[in-house]
Short mmCIF file of C-alpha atoms in Angstrom, two decimals:
data_model
loop_
_atom_site.label_atom_id
_atom_site.label_comp_id
_atom_site.label_asym_id
_atom_site.label_seq_id
_atom_site.Cartn_x
_atom_site.Cartn_y
_atom_site.Cartn_z
CA UNK A 1 164.56 71.61 217.07
CA UNK A 2 162.61 74.34 215.34
CA UNK A 3 164.15 76.56 212.66
CA UNK A 4 161.78 79.41 213.46
CA UNK A 5 162.46 82.21 215.92
CA UNK A 6 160.29 85.01 217.24
CA UNK A 7 161.68 88.56 217.10
CA UNK A 8 159.88 90.98 219.41
CA UNK A 9 160.28 94.72 218.82
CA UNK A 10 158.03 97.52 220.01
CA UNK A 11 155.34 95.05 221.07
CA UNK A 12 155.18 93.36 217.65
CA UNK A 13 156.10 89.71 217.20
CA UNK A 14 157.73 88.78 213.89
CA UNK A 15 158.53 85.18 213.07
CA UNK A 16 161.67 84.49 211.08
CA UNK A 17 163.10 81.32 209.62
CA UNK A 18 166.54 80.70 211.11
CA UNK A 19 169.26 79.94 208.58
CA UNK A 20 172.75 78.81 209.49
CA UNK A 21 175.54 81.30 208.71
CA UNK A 22 177.38 78.75 206.58
CA UNK A 23 174.63 79.00 203.94
CA UNK A 24 175.56 82.63 203.42
CA UNK A 25 179.25 82.23 202.69
CA UNK A 26 180.15 84.04 199.50
CA UNK A 27 183.41 83.42 197.67
CA UNK A 28 186.37 85.70 198.33
CA UNK A 29 186.91 88.30 195.63
CA UNK A 30 189.78 90.68 194.92
CA UNK A 31 189.15 94.32 195.87
CA UNK A 32 189.83 96.78 193.05
CA UNK A 33 189.93 100.58 192.84
CA UNK A 34 186.69 102.05 191.54
CA UNK A 35 183.20 100.56 191.74
CA UNK A 36 182.93 96.94 192.92
CA UNK A 37 179.81 94.83 193.35
CA UNK A 38 179.84 91.72 195.49
CA UNK A 39 177.59 88.99 196.77
CA UNK A 40 175.27 88.92 193.74
CA UNK A 41 174.89 92.71 193.75
CA UNK A 42 173.79 92.83 197.38
CA UNK A 43 176.56 95.26 198.30
CA UNK A 44 178.81 97.67 196.47
CA UNK A 45 182.17 99.09 197.48
CA UNK A 46 183.52 102.25 195.92
CA UNK A 47 187.25 102.76 196.47
CA UNK A 48 188.80 106.11 195.53
CA UNK A 49 192.23 107.62 196.09
CA UNK A 50 190.83 110.99 197.07
CA UNK A 51 187.73 112.37 198.71
CA UNK A 52 185.62 112.53 195.55
CA UNK A 53 182.53 110.38 195.90
CA UNK A 54 178.78 110.44 195.49
CA UNK A 55 176.29 108.97 197.92
CA UNK A 56 172.83 107.57 197.37
CA UNK A 57 170.99 108.82 200.43
CA UNK A 58 168.15 106.36 199.92
CA UNK A 59 170.51 103.45 200.68
CA UNK A 60 172.19 102.19 203.85
CA UNK A 61 175.84 103.18 203.52
CA UNK A 62 179.09 103.62 205.43
CA UNK A 63 181.99 105.93 204.47
CA UNK A 64 185.49 105.69 205.93
CA UNK A 65 189.07 106.47 205.00
CA UNK A 66 191.61 103.66 205.30
CA UNK A 67 195.20 103.01 204.24
CA UNK A 68 196.41 99.93 202.44
CA UNK A 69 200.12 100.74 202.90
CA UNK A 70 200.48 97.94 205.47
CA UNK A 71 198.47 95.38 203.51
CA UNK A 72 200.17 92.02 203.04
CA UNK A 73 199.48 90.12 199.82
CA UNK A 74 196.26 90.65 197.91
CA UNK A 75 193.43 92.74 199.40
CA UNK A 76 190.19 90.82 199.12
CA UNK A 77 186.52 90.99 200.17
CA UNK A 78 184.28 88.34 201.71
CA UNK A 79 181.42 88.12 204.16
CA UNK A 80 181.88 87.15 207.81
CA UNK A 81 183.10 83.79 208.99
CA UNK A 82 182.82 82.03 212.33
CA UNK A 83 185.67 83.17 214.60
CA UNK A 84 186.42 86.47 212.79
CA UNK A 85 188.30 88.99 214.94
CA UNK A 86 189.55 92.53 214.34
CA UNK A 87 192.07 94.58 216.31
CA UNK A 88 190.78 98.13 216.84
CA UNK A 89 192.62 100.55 219.17
CA UNK A 90 194.81 97.72 220.44
CA UNK A 91 191.90 95.50 221.44
CA UNK A 92 191.28 92.24 219.59
CA UNK A 93 187.52 91.64 219.54
CA UNK A 94 185.15 89.09 218.08
CA UNK A 95 183.21 90.33 215.06
CA UNK A 96 180.11 88.56 216.36
CA UNK A 97 180.20 90.59 219.59
CA UNK A 98 180.84 93.84 217.72
CA UNK A 99 177.86 93.26 215.40
CA UNK A 100 175.67 92.73 218.46
CA UNK A 101 177.08 95.80 220.24
CA UNK A 102 176.47 97.98 217.15
CA UNK A 103 172.92 96.59 216.90
CA UNK A 104 173.38 95.49 213.29
CA UNK A 105 170.14 93.64 212.45
CA UNK A 106 170.74 89.89 212.56
CA UNK A 107 169.29 89.26 209.10
CA UNK A 108 171.86 91.61 207.52
CA UNK A 109 175.04 90.58 209.34
CA UNK A 110 176.02 88.01 206.71
CA UNK A 111 176.29 90.61 203.91
CA UNK A 112 178.49 93.14 205.69
CA UNK A 113 181.66 93.11 203.54
CA UNK A 114 184.93 92.20 205.24
CA UNK A 115 188.03 93.75 203.65
CA UNK A 116 191.08 91.64 204.49
CA UNK A 117 194.54 90.57 203.37
CA UNK A 118 196.88 87.64 204.03
CA UNK A 119 197.34 88.72 207.69
CA UNK A 120 193.70 89.27 208.59
CA UNK A 121 190.90 91.80 208.61
CA UNK A 122 191.67 95.41 207.61
CA UNK A 123 188.25 97.06 207.63
CA UNK A 124 184.62 96.26 208.33
CA UNK A 125 181.99 98.88 207.36
CA UNK A 126 179.70 99.89 210.24
CA UNK A 127 182.23 98.33 212.67
CA UNK A 128 185.66 99.89 212.30
CA UNK A 129 189.17 100.08 210.88
CA UNK A 130 191.90 97.70 212.06
CA UNK A 131 194.90 99.43 213.65
CA UNK A 132 197.20 98.58 210.75
CA UNK A 133 194.75 100.07 208.21
CA UNK A 134 194.10 103.26 210.18
CA UNK A 135 195.16 106.24 208.04
CA UNK A 136 197.75 108.87 208.92
CA UNK A 137 199.39 111.86 207.25
CA UNK A 138 202.29 109.63 206.16
CA UNK A 139 200.17 107.01 204.35
CA UNK A 140 198.36 106.87 201.03
CA UNK A 141 194.71 106.94 202.00
CA UNK A 142 191.62 105.62 200.25
CA UNK A 143 187.98 106.51 200.72
CA UNK A 144 185.78 103.42 201.01
CA UNK A 145 182.03 103.76 200.58
CA UNK A 146 180.07 100.62 201.32
CA UNK A 147 176.46 100.54 200.14
CA UNK A 148 174.09 97.78 201.16
CA UNK A 149 171.91 97.67 198.06
CA UNK A 150 169.17 95.29 199.16
CA UNK A 151 168.64 96.46 202.72
CA UNK A 152 165.31 97.69 204.05
CA UNK A 153 166.45 101.12 205.29
CA UNK A 154 163.53 101.43 207.71
CA UNK A 155 164.30 98.05 209.34
CA UNK A 156 167.99 98.98 209.59
CA UNK A 157 167.18 102.34 211.21
CA UNK A 158 164.64 100.85 213.60
CA UNK A 159 167.29 98.52 215.01
CA UNK A 160 168.98 101.49 216.62
CA UNK A 161 165.78 102.67 218.28
CA UNK A 162 165.11 99.40 220.12
#
């Protein structure tokens, strides 16, 4: 079988070398307050206890507020794995299907950071917040800014126009 695929968008054919997802598994790392860089600097996560943050508008980023009050064990970060699921608004869905539904470009799906604990996924930038990490007035909330440092912003934006 061939390891090359043709991607057709707006009448233009682009050929891409297919790489198996397993080649893009990065090691799990502990999530800390403050500035964190993961996956060889390909993404950064900024975690703050309040709403003070700065954004680089020339980068692809996502900003959400989550709670870690219900986290079990150590909160860590990794990239996606085969079979990942997240429960959002009471519905348990496959991460693969959600990435497709959100039109996240295929070549960038492997570097979306997954924030998780011992019980499963808590938050996925560009996708959503798990029910047990959804903030309320009674929880200590954290602002999470995820910046994809090495992403072609034009390619990312064009995915939503297709």
